[in-house]
Coordinates of C-alpha atoms and ligand atoms in Angstrom, one line a residue:
X1 CA 233.8 150.0 -71.7
X2 CA 235.9 147.0 -70.9
X3 CA 233.7 144.4 -69.3
X4 CA 235.8 142.6 -66.7
X5 CA 234.0 139.9 -64.8
X6 CA 231.0 141.5 -63.1
X7 CA 232.5 145.1 -63.3
X8 CA 233.1 147.6 -66.1
X9 CA 236.3 149.5 -66.4
X10 CA 237.9 152.2 -68.6
X11 CA 241.2 153.1 -67.1
X12 CA 243.2 153.3 -70.3
X13 CA 243.6 156.3 -72.7
X14 CA 240.9 156.5 -75.3
X15 CA 241.8 155.9 -78.9
X16 CA 239.8 156.5 -82.0
X17 CA 238.7 154.1 -84.7
X18 CA 236.8 154.8 -87.9
X19 CA 234.2 152.1 -88.7
X20 CA 232.1 151.6 -91.8
X21 CA 230.5 154.7 -93.4
X22 CA 233.2 156.8 -91.7
X23 CA 231.8 156.7 -88.2
X24 CA 234.4 157.8 -85.7
X25 CA 234.4 156.0 -82.4
X26 CA 236.5 156.4 -79.2
X27 CA 237.1 153.6 -76.7
X28 CA 239.6 153.0 -74.0
X29 CA 242.4 150.6 -74.6
X30 CA 242.7 148.0 -71.8
X31 CA 245.7 148.7 -69.5
X32 CA 248.1 146.0 -68.3
X33 CA 246.3 146.0 -64.9
X34 CA 242.9 145.4 -66.6
X35 CA 244.4 142.6 -68.7
X36 CA 245.9 141.0 -65.6
X37 CA 242.6 141.3 -63.8
X38 CA 240.5 139.8 -66.5
X39 CA 242.9 136.8 -66.8
X40 CA 243.2 136.4 -63.0
X41 CA 239.4 136.3 -62.8
X42 CA 239.2 133.8 -65.7
X43 CA 241.8 131.6 -63.9
X44 CA 239.8 131.7 -60.7
X45 CA 236.5 131.1 -62.5
X46 CA 238.0 128.0 -64.2
X47 CA 238.6 126.3 -60.9
X48 CA 234.8 125.8 -60.6
X49 CA 233.5 126.4 -64.1
X50 CA 235.4 123.4 -65.4
X51 CA 233.2 121.2 -63.2
X52 CA 229.9 122.9 -64.2
X53 CA 227.4 120.3 -65.4
X54 CA 226.1 120.2 -68.9
X55 CA 222.7 121.4 -67.6
X56 CA 224.4 124.4 -65.9
X57 CA 226.4 125.4 -69.0
X58 CA 223.3 124.9 -71.2
X59 CA 221.3 127.3 -68.9
X60 CA 224.1 129.9 -69.3
X61 CA 224.4 129.6 -73.1
X62 CA 220.6 129.8 -73.5
X63 CA 220.5 132.9 -71.2
X64 CA 223.1 134.6 -73.4
X65 CA 220.9 134.0 -76.5
X66 CA 217.9 135.4 -74.6
X67 CA 219.8 138.5 -73.5
X68 CA 221.0 139.1 -77.0
X69 CA 217.5 138.8 -78.4
X70 CA 216.1 141.2 -75.7
X71 CA 218.5 143.9 -77.0
X72 CA 216.1 144.1 -79.9
X73 CA 216.5 147.0 -82.4
X74 CA 219.3 148.7 -80.5
X75 CA 221.7 145.9 -81.3
X76 CA 220.5 145.7 -85.0
X77 CA 221.0 149.5 -85.5
X78 CA 224.4 149.5 -83.8
X79 CA 225.7 146.6 -85.9
X80 CA 224.4 148.3 -89.1
X81 CA 226.0 151.6 -88.2
X82 CA 229.4 150.1 -87.3
X83 CA 229.6 147.5 -90.1
X84 CA 227.7 149.0 -92.9
X85 CA 225.9 145.6 -93.3
X86 CA 222.2 145.8 -94.3
X87 CA 219.4 145.0 -91.9
X88 CA 218.5 141.6 -93.3
X89 CA 222.0 140.4 -93.0
X90 CA 222.3 141.7 -89.4
X91 CA 219.0 140.1 -88.2
X92 CA 220.0 136.9 -90.0
X93 CA 223.4 136.9 -88.3
X94 CA 221.7 137.6 -84.9
X95 CA 219.5 134.5 -85.5
X96 CA 222.5 132.4 -86.4
X97 CA 224.4 133.6 -83.3
X98 CA 221.5 132.7 -81.0
X99 CA 220.8 129.3 -82.6
X100 CA 224.5 128.6 -82.4
X101 CA 224.4 129.2 -78.6
X102 CA 221.3 127.0 -78.3
X103 CA 222.9 124.3 -80.4
X104 CA 225.9 124.2 -78.0
X105 CA 223.5 124.2 -75.1
X106 CA 221.8 121.1 -76.4
X107 CA 225.2 119.5 -77.1
X108 CA 226.5 119.8 -73.5
X109 CA 223.1 119.1 -72.0
X110 CA 223.0 115.7 -73.9
X111 CA 226.6 115.2 -72.8
X112 CA 228.1 112.6 -75.2
X113 CA 230.5 115.3 -76.7
X114 CA 233.1 114.3 -74.0
X115 CA 233.8 111.1 -76.1
X116 CA 233.9 108.8 -73.1
X117 CA 235.8 105.5 -73.6
X118 CA 235.9 102.7 -71.0
X119 CA 238.4 99.8 -71.0
X120 CA 237.5 97.5 -68.1
X121 CA 240.3 96.1 -66.1
X122 CA 241.2 92.4 -65.8
X123 CA 243.1 91.6 -62.6
X124 CA 243.4 88.0 -63.8
X125 CA 245.1 88.7 -67.1
X126 CA 248.4 86.9 -67.7
X127 CA 251.3 87.7 -67.7
X128 CA 250.2 91.1 -66.2
X129 CA 246.9 92.3 -65.0
X130 CA 245.1 94.7 -67.3
X131 CA 244.4 98.1 -65.7
X132 CA 240.9 99.8 -65.7
X133 CA 241.4 102.8 -68.0
X134 CA 238.6 105.4 -68.8
X135 CA 239.1 108.5 -70.9
X136 CA 237.1 111.6 -71.6
X137 CA 237.5 115.2 -72.8
X138 CA 238.1 117.9 -70.2
X139 CA 238.3 121.7 -70.7
X140 CA 241.7 123.4 -71.3
X141 CA 241.4 126.6 -69.3
X142 CA 240.9 130.3 -70.1
X143 CA 240.5 131.0 -73.9
X144 CA 241.2 134.3 -75.7
X145 CA 238.9 135.0 -78.6
X146 CA 239.8 137.5 -81.2
X147 CA 236.6 138.7 -82.7
X148 CA 236.2 138.9 -86.5
X149 CA 235.6 142.1 -88.5
X150 CA 233.4 140.4 -91.1
X151 CA 230.9 138.7 -88.6
X152 CA 230.2 141.3 -85.9
X153 CA 227.9 138.9 -84.2
X154 CA 228.3 135.3 -85.4
X155 CA 232.1 135.2 -85.2
X156 CA 232.5 137.8 -82.5
X157 CA 231.8 138.5 -78.8
X158 CA 229.1 135.7 -78.5
X159 CA 230.0 133.9 -81.7
X160 CA 231.0 130.4 -82.4
X161 CA 234.4 130.6 -80.7
X162 CA 233.0 132.0 -77.5
X163 CA 230.0 129.6 -77.5
X164 CA 232.2 126.5 -78.1
X165 CA 234.8 127.5 -75.5
X166 CA 232.1 128.2 -72.8
X167 CA 230.3 124.9 -73.7
X168 CA 233.6 123.1 -73.2
X169 CA 233.9 124.6 -69.7
X170 CA 236.5 127.3 -70.5
X171 CA 236.2 130.9 -69.4
X172 CA 236.5 133.4 -72.3
X173 CA 238.3 136.7 -72.6
X174 CA 237.3 138.5 -75.8
X175 CA 239.7 140.9 -77.6
X176 CA 237.1 143.2 -79.3
X177 CA 237.6 144.2 -82.9
X178 CA 238.2 147.9 -83.6
X179 CA 235.5 147.8 -86.3
X180 CA 232.6 147.3 -84.0
X181 CA 233.4 148.4 -80.4
X182 CA 229.8 149.4 -79.5
X183 CA 228.4 146.1 -80.8
X184 CA 231.0 144.4 -78.7
X185 CA 230.1 146.2 -75.5
X186 CA 226.3 145.6 -76.0
X187 CA 226.9 141.9 -76.5
X188 CA 229.5 141.7 -73.7
X189 CA 227.0 143.2 -71.3
X190 CA 224.4 140.7 -72.4
X191 CA 226.8 137.9 -71.6
X192 CA 227.6 139.5 -68.2
X193 CA 223.9 139.6 -67.4
X194 CA 223.4 136.0 -68.5
X195 CA 226.4 134.9 -66.3
X196 CA 224.9 136.7 -63.2
X197 CA 221.4 135.3 -63.9
X198 CA 222.7 131.7 -64.1
X199 CA 225.1 132.0 -61.1
X200 CA 228.3 131.6 -63.1
X201 CA 231.6 132.3 -61.3
X202 CA 232.8 135.9 -61.8
X203 CA 235.4 135.9 -64.6
X204 CA 233.7 133.3 -66.7
X205 CA 233.6 136.1 -69.3
X206 CA 235.4 139.4 -69.9
X207 CA 235.8 141.6 -72.9
X208 CA 238.7 144.0 -73.5
X209 CA 239.3 146.7 -76.1
X210 CA 242.6 147.4 -77.6
X211 CA 245.1 147.0 -80.4
X212 CA 248.0 144.7 -81.3
X213 CA 249.7 145.2 -78.0
X214 CA 246.5 144.1 -76.1
X215 CA 246.2 141.0 -78.3
X216 CA 249.9 140.2 -77.8
X217 CA 249.7 140.6 -74.0
X218 CA 246.7 138.3 -73.9
X219 CA 248.4 135.6 -76.0
X220 CA 251.6 135.8 -74.0
X221 CA 249.8 135.8 -70.6
X222 CA 251.0 132.6 -68.7
X223 CA 247.4 131.8 -67.5
X224 CA 245.8 131.8 -70.9
X225 CA 245.4 128.2 -72.3
X226 CA 244.3 128.7 -75.9
X227 CA 243.4 131.2 -78.6
X228 CA 240.7 131.4 -81.3
X229 CA 241.1 133.8 -84.2
X230 CA 239.4 134.7 -87.5
X231 CA 241.1 137.2 -89.7
X232 CA 244.1 137.8 -92.0
X233 CA 246.9 135.4 -92.6
X234 CA 249.4 137.9 -91.3
X235 CA 247.5 138.4 -88.0
X236 CA 246.8 134.6 -87.5
X237 CA 250.4 133.7 -88.2
X238 CA 251.8 136.4 -85.9
X239 CA 249.6 135.2 -83.0
X240 CA 250.5 131.5 -83.8
X241 CA 254.2 132.4 -83.7
X242 CA 253.8 134.4 -80.5
X243 CA 252.0 131.4 -78.8
X244 CA 254.7 129.0 -79.9
X245 CA 257.5 131.3 -78.6
X246 CA 256.0 131.3 -75.1
X247 CA 257.9 129.3 -72.4
X248 CA 254.8 127.2 -72.3
X249 CA 253.3 127.1 -75.8
X250 CA 249.6 127.0 -76.3
X251 CA 247.3 126.2 -79.2
X252 CA 246.1 129.0 -81.6
X253 CA 243.1 128.0 -83.7
X254 CA 243.4 130.6 -86.5
X255 CA 241.1 130.6 -89.5
X256 CA 242.9 132.8 -92.0
X257 CA 241.0 132.6 -95.3
X258 CA 241.1 130.9 -98.6
X259 CA 240.4 131.3 -102.3
X260 CA 238.0 128.3 -102.4
X261 CA 238.6 126.9 -105.9
X262 CA 235.5 126.1 -108.0
X263 CA 236.0 123.5 -110.8
X264 CA 233.5 123.5 -113.6
X265 CA 233.3 120.5 -116.0
X266 CA 232.7 120.9 -119.8
X267 CA 229.2 119.3 -120.1
X268 CA 227.9 121.1 -117.0
X269 CA 229.1 124.5 -118.3
X270 CA 227.6 123.8 -121.8
X271 CA 224.2 123.0 -120.4
X272 CA 223.9 125.4 -117.5
X273 CA 226.1 128.4 -118.4
X274 CA 223.6 131.2 -117.6
X275 CA 222.2 129.7 -114.4
X276 CA 225.7 128.9 -113.1
X277 CA 227.1 132.3 -113.9
X278 CA 224.2 133.9 -111.9
X279 CA 224.7 131.5 -109.0
X280 CA 228.5 132.2 -108.9
X281 CA 228.1 136.0 -109.2
X282 CA 225.6 135.8 -106.3
X283 CA 228.2 134.0 -104.2
X284 CA 231.2 136.2 -105.2
X285 CA 229.3 139.4 -104.3
X286 CA 227.5 138.1 -101.2
X287 CA 228.4 140.4 -98.2
X288 CA 230.6 142.4 -100.6
X289 CA 232.8 139.3 -100.9
X290 CA 233.9 139.7 -97.3
X291 CA 233.7 136.0 -96.5
X292 CA 236.5 133.5 -96.0
X293 CA 234.4 131.1 -98.2
X294 CA 234.2 133.6 -101.1
X295 CA 234.9 131.8 -104.4
X296 CA 238.0 133.6 -105.4
X297 CA 239.1 131.1 -108.1
X298 CA 236.9 129.7 -110.8
X299 CA 238.4 127.0 -113.1
X300 CA 236.6 126.5 -116.4
X301 CA 237.3 124.6 -119.6
X302 CA 238.8 127.0 -122.2
X303 CA 236.6 125.7 -125.0
X304 CA 233.4 126.6 -123.2
X305 CA 234.6 129.8 -121.5
X306 CA 233.2 132.4 -123.8
X307 CA 229.4 131.9 -123.2
X308 CA 230.0 131.6 -119.5
X309 CA 232.0 134.8 -119.3
X310 CA 229.3 136.6 -121.4
X311 CA 226.6 135.4 -118.9
X312 CA 228.8 136.3 -116.0
X313 CA 229.3 139.9 -117.2
X314 CA 225.5 140.3 -117.5
X315 CA 225.0 139.1 -113.9
X316 CA 227.9 141.3 -112.7
X317 CA 226.5 144.4 -114.3
X318 CA 223.3 143.9 -112.3
X319 CA 225.0 143.6 -109.0
X320 CA 224.1 146.4 -106.6
X321 CA 226.9 148.4 -105.0
X322 CA 227.6 147.5 -101.3
X323 CA 229.2 149.0 -98.3
X324 CA 232.5 147.4 -97.1
X325 CA 233.2 146.8 -93.5
X326 CA 235.8 149.6 -93.1
X327 CA 238.2 151.8 -94.9
X328 CA 241.2 149.6 -94.0
X329 CA 239.6 146.5 -95.5
X330 CA 238.6 148.4 -98.6
X331 CA 242.2 149.7 -99.0
X332 CA 243.5 146.2 -98.5
X333 CA 241.0 144.9 -101.2
X334 CA 242.2 147.5 -103.7
X335 CA 245.9 146.8 -102.9
X336 CA 245.6 143.0 -103.2
X337 CA 243.6 143.4 -106.4
X338 CA 246.1 145.8 -107.9
X339 CA 249.0 143.4 -107.1
X340 CA 247.2 140.4 -108.7
X341 CA 246.1 142.3 -111.8
X342 CA 249.7 143.6 -112.2
X343 CA 251.3 140.1 -111.8
X344 CA 251.3 139.5 -115.6
X345 CA 249.2 137.4 -118.0
X346 CA 246.0 138.6 -116.3
X347 CA 243.2 140.2 -118.2
X348 CA 240.3 142.2 -116.7
X349 CA 237.0 140.8 -117.7
X350 CA 234.7 143.1 -115.7
X351 CA 235.6 146.2 -113.6
X352 CA 233.6 149.0 -112.3
X353 CA 234.3 152.5 -113.5
X354 CA 234.4 153.8 -109.9
X355 CA 234.6 152.1 -106.5
X356 CA 234.5 153.4 -103.0
X357 CA 234.3 151.7 -99.6
X358 CA 230.6 152.8 -99.3
X359 CA 229.7 151.6 -102.8
X360 CA 231.9 148.7 -104.0
X361 CA 231.2 146.8 -107.1
X362 CA 232.6 143.5 -108.2
X363 CA 235.7 142.9 -110.4
X364 CA 236.5 139.8 -112.3
X365 CA 239.8 138.9 -114.1
X366 CA 241.0 136.0 -116.3
X367 CA 244.2 134.0 -116.8
X368 CA 245.3 130.7 -118.2
X369 CA 246.1 127.6 -116.1
X370 CA 249.7 127.6 -117.3
X371 CA 250.2 131.2 -116.2
X372 CA 248.5 130.5 -112.9
X373 CA 250.7 127.5 -112.1
X374 CA 253.8 129.4 -112.9
X375 CA 253.0 132.5 -110.8
X376 CA 252.2 132.1 -107.0
X377 CA 251.2 135.8 -106.9
X378 CA 248.0 134.8 -108.7
X379 CA 247.1 132.5 -105.8
X380 CA 246.7 135.3 -103.3
X381 CA 243.3 136.0 -101.6
X382 CA 241.6 139.2 -102.6
X383 CA 239.2 139.8 -99.7
X384 CA 236.2 141.5 -101.3
X385 CA 234.0 141.1 -104.4
X386 CA 236.6 139.7 -106.7
X387 CA 237.2 136.4 -108.5
X388 CA 239.9 135.1 -110.9
X389 CA 238.7 132.9 -113.8
X390 CA 241.3 130.4 -114.9
X391 CA 240.8 128.5 -118.2
X392 CA 242.2 125.0 -118.5
X393 CA 242.8 123.0 -121.7
X394 CA 243.1 119.5 -120.5
X395 CA 242.4 117.5 -117.3
X396 CA 246.2 117.0 -116.9
X397 CA 246.5 120.8 -116.8
X398 CA 243.6 121.0 -114.3
X399 CA 245.3 118.4 -112.0
X400 CA 248.6 120.2 -112.2
X401 CA 246.8 123.4 -111.2
X402 CA 245.1 121.8 -108.2
X403 CA 248.5 120.4 -107.1
X404 CA 250.0 123.9 -107.2
X405 CA 247.4 125.3 -104.7
X406 CA 247.9 125.7 -101.0
X407 CA 245.4 124.4 -98.3
X408 CA 241.9 125.7 -98.7
X409 CA 238.7 125.8 -96.6
X410 CA 236.6 124.5 -99.4
X411 CA 236.8 123.0 -103.0
X412 CA 233.8 122.7 -105.3
X413 CA 233.0 120.6 -108.3
X414 CA 230.3 121.4 -110.8
X415 CA 229.4 118.2 -112.7
X416 CA 226.4 115.9 -113.0
X417 CA 225.6 112.3 -114.0
X418 CA 228.3 110.4 -115.9
X419 CA 230.6 113.4 -116.0
X420 CA 230.5 113.5 -112.2
X421 CA 230.8 109.8 -111.6
X422 CA 233.8 109.5 -113.9
X423 CA 235.8 112.0 -112.1
X424 CA 236.7 110.1 -108.9
X425 CA 240.4 111.0 -109.4
X426 CA 239.6 114.7 -109.5
X427 CA 237.6 114.4 -106.3
X428 CA 240.5 112.5 -104.7
X429 CA 242.9 115.4 -105.5
X430 CA 240.4 117.8 -104.0
X431 CA 240.4 115.8 -100.8
X432 CA 244.1 116.6 -100.3
X433 CA 243.4 120.3 -100.7
X434 CA 240.5 121.3 -98.6
X435 CA 238.4 120.9 -95.4
X436 CA 235.0 120.8 -97.1
X437 CA 234.2 119.4 -100.6
X438 CA 231.1 120.6 -102.3
X439 CA 229.3 119.2 -105.4
X440 CA 227.1 121.6 -107.4
X441 CA 226.7 124.3 -104.7
X442 CA 228.5 127.5 -103.6
X443 CA 230.9 127.6 -100.6
X444 CA 229.3 130.7 -99.0
X445 CA 226.6 130.1 -96.4
X446 CA 228.3 127.7 -94.0
X447 CA 225.7 125.6 -92.3
X448 CA 226.0 125.4 -88.5
X449 CA 225.5 121.7 -87.8
X450 CA 227.1 118.7 -86.2
X451 CA 228.9 117.5 -89.3
X452 CA 230.3 120.8 -90.5
X453 CA 234.0 121.2 -91.1
X454 CA 235.1 124.8 -91.4
X455 CA 238.9 124.6 -91.5
X456 CA 241.5 123.2 -93.8
X457 CA 245.1 122.5 -94.4
X458 CA 247.7 125.3 -93.8
X459 CA 247.5 128.2 -94.6
X460 CA 243.7 128.1 -94.5
X461 CA 244.0 127.4 -90.7
X462 CA 246.7 126.7 -88.2
X463 CA 245.3 123.2 -87.5
X464 CA 243.4 121.2 -90.1
X465 CA 242.2 118.7 -87.5
X466 CA 239.6 121.1 -86.1
X467 CA 236.6 123.1 -87.2
X468 CA 235.5 126.6 -86.1
X469 CA 231.9 126.2 -87.2
X470 CA 229.5 123.6 -85.9
X471 CA 229.4 121.6 -82.7
X472 CA 232.8 120.0 -83.6
X473 CA 234.3 123.4 -82.7
X474 CA 234.1 122.4 -79.0
X475 CA 237.0 119.9 -79.4
X476 CA 239.5 122.7 -79.9
X477 CA 239.1 123.7 -76.2
X478 CA 239.2 120.3 -74.6
X479 CA 241.9 117.7 -74.0
X480 CA 241.7 114.0 -73.4
X481 CA 242.3 112.9 -69.8
X482 CA 242.6 109.2 -68.8
X483 CA 241.6 107.9 -65.4
X484 CA 243.4 104.6 -64.4
X485 CA 242.2 102.3 -61.6
X486 CA 239.9 104.9 -60.1
X487 CA 237.2 103.8 -57.7
X488 CA 233.8 104.5 -59.1
X489 CA 232.9 107.2 -56.6
X490 CA 236.0 109.3 -57.6
X491 CA 235.2 109.1 -61.3
X492 CA 233.4 111.9 -63.2
X493 CA 229.7 111.0 -63.8
X494 CA 230.5 110.6 -67.5
X495 CA 232.8 107.6 -66.7
X496 CA 231.0 106.0 -63.8
X497 CA 230.1 102.3 -64.3
X498 CA 226.3 102.9 -64.1
X499 CA 226.4 105.7 -66.7
X500 CA 224.2 108.1 -64.6
X501 CA 224.1 110.7 -67.4
X502 CA 223.0 108.1 -70.0
X503 CA 225.5 109.3 -72.6
X504 CA 226.9 107.4 -75.5
X505 CA 230.2 105.7 -74.6
X506 CA 232.6 103.3 -76.2
X507 CA 233.0 100.4 -73.8
X508 CA 235.8 97.8 -74.4
Ligands
NAP601 P1 243.2 141.2 -88.9 O1 244.1 142.3 -89.4 O2 243.8 139.9 -89.1 O3 242.9 141.5 -87.4 C1 242.0 140.6 -86.7 C2 242.2 140.8 -85.2 O4 243.5 140.3 -84.8 C3 242.2 142.3 -84.7 O5 241.6 142.3 -83.4 C4 243.6 142.7 -84.7 O6 244.0 143.7 -83.8 C5 244.3 141.4 -84.2 N1 245.7 141.3 -84.7 C6 246.1 141.2 -86.0 N2 247.4 141.0 -86.1 C7 247.8 141.0 -84.8 C8 249.1 140.9 -84.2 N3 250.2 140.8 -85.0 N4 249.2 141.0 -82.9 C9 248.1 141.1 -82.1 N5 246.9 141.2 -82.6 C10 246.7 141.2 -83.9 O7 241.9 141.3 -89.7 P2 240.9 142.4 -90.0 O8 241.3 143.7 -89.4 O9 239.5 142.0 -89.7 O10 240.9 142.5 -91.6 C11 242.1 142.7 -92.3 C12 242.2 141.7 -93.4 O11 242.0 140.4 -92.9 C13 241.1 141.7 -94.5 O12 241.4 142.7 -95.5 C14 241.1 140.3 -95.0 O13 242.1 140.1 -96.0 C15 241.4 139.5 -93.8 N6 240.2 138.9 -93.1 C16 240.0 137.5 -93.3 C17 238.9 136.9 -92.7 C18 238.6 135.5 -92.7 O14 237.5 135.1 -92.7 N7 239.6 134.7 -92.7 C19 238.0 137.7 -91.9 C20 238.2 139.1 -91.8 C21 239.4 139.6 -92.4 P3 243.6 145.2 -84.1 O15 242.4 145.5 -83.3 O16 244.8 146.0 -83.6 O17 243.4 145.4 -85.6

């Protein structure tokens, strides 16, 4: 079912999709009329929802979390059947989704997220009076959220994009992913119930099924104000280009993946080879490698590589086979791996004798820094349990390699003590490269918190100034608005002289 405002609708022709473990599903593709209706309702909902107080939005977000939790086992079983993800991962992701919703609820309830700034006027200033100027963030308008295949809950229907857009005061229209249509419907109905329970205007949320044409129609719709996307580079770039070709362009916040370089320094690898190998294999194989933060590139000193590779092979041979999200992603994994392995100067270090989408095992390959710098084909993301080891001979070679890389979500350095403190220059090069720098840890497992930055320079995302994880994600869906010479009674509460909401403000 498409969930459109407070109704459900299935006017389009059904089409079939095959989800994880070969489960065939049929669902109706949204028609042009259904798309128009969802956007018209969102537009009309925006006229009141944009003025909803932090307390009202917080009640809505908390009600969504409660409704999701009350789905109980039905939701867990549905996600498992559609995605092939194990129960522990699904319950963990449900917990993350609900705490994310509650975190945004607390953020908007507290209220300081609007970044209020007040510059008092001075009528007596010479040679010209100084105006009274006050600024805060206000919501953009209806947001289209493309749900992600690899997080059926936390980056999907009620995931971080939806939570942050609703928290900002923007109605949301979800374009469901074909990998998990039943999960999408269950969660969309939960949001619909929460909206009714908390008296939200009809159209504050809708969810549509469909394909590329549906997504294209939504991005091109004149009443859509912004787009959030997590997926492939090809998909994100296509939507970004569509949005920029509109007569009235709109922002597309696309998170498109990364190879997340890991740099290991000589003393660290000498002292901790076995422990580090196990830690990195755990990260490479987590969730069958289907994470945008998967460490796809490990840079190690050539002189110390042998022991590490030996320990890594041991850990890889113990990795249990896992189910991939769907056949298409498995095929894309094999295709990307084949291309990289065939690019020349690459040697397979570990490869399973057989692989299938229902039981995938990790693959690791190796090349030299010189070959890697020369051949951009080796820089490609292989979405799945794969990593490329690159051996370097000197720090100059390592620096040149870092300079050859495109924008990344994360960059990690393994070094301790004096070896760490003496590599300030290396850390400075890493700054240019990524949105998050990590010391002695793995990039997978992105903490949902206020300080998190999940984004990075192009092509990791379409806009490195923003994050899609953590409370900072709300800023994507708001714009600054200045009020000049307004009488106090016409100002929003956030900017009134007496600060009735008691929020943090910068006062000049
Ligand atoms: P995808 O192909 O990028 O699709 C994601 C969503 O965007 C789907 O709803 C898709 O519609 C829509 N879409 C893609 N291109 C479009 C276009 N040109 N016009 C309109 N809509 C478009 O991602 P996926 O299917 O989840 O996985 C495919 C590959 O993406 C993976 O193998 C992996 O390489 C990468 N991926 C990356 C991340 C990440 O974290 N960055 C996450 C998941 C996947 P449909 O419903 O028609 O497919």
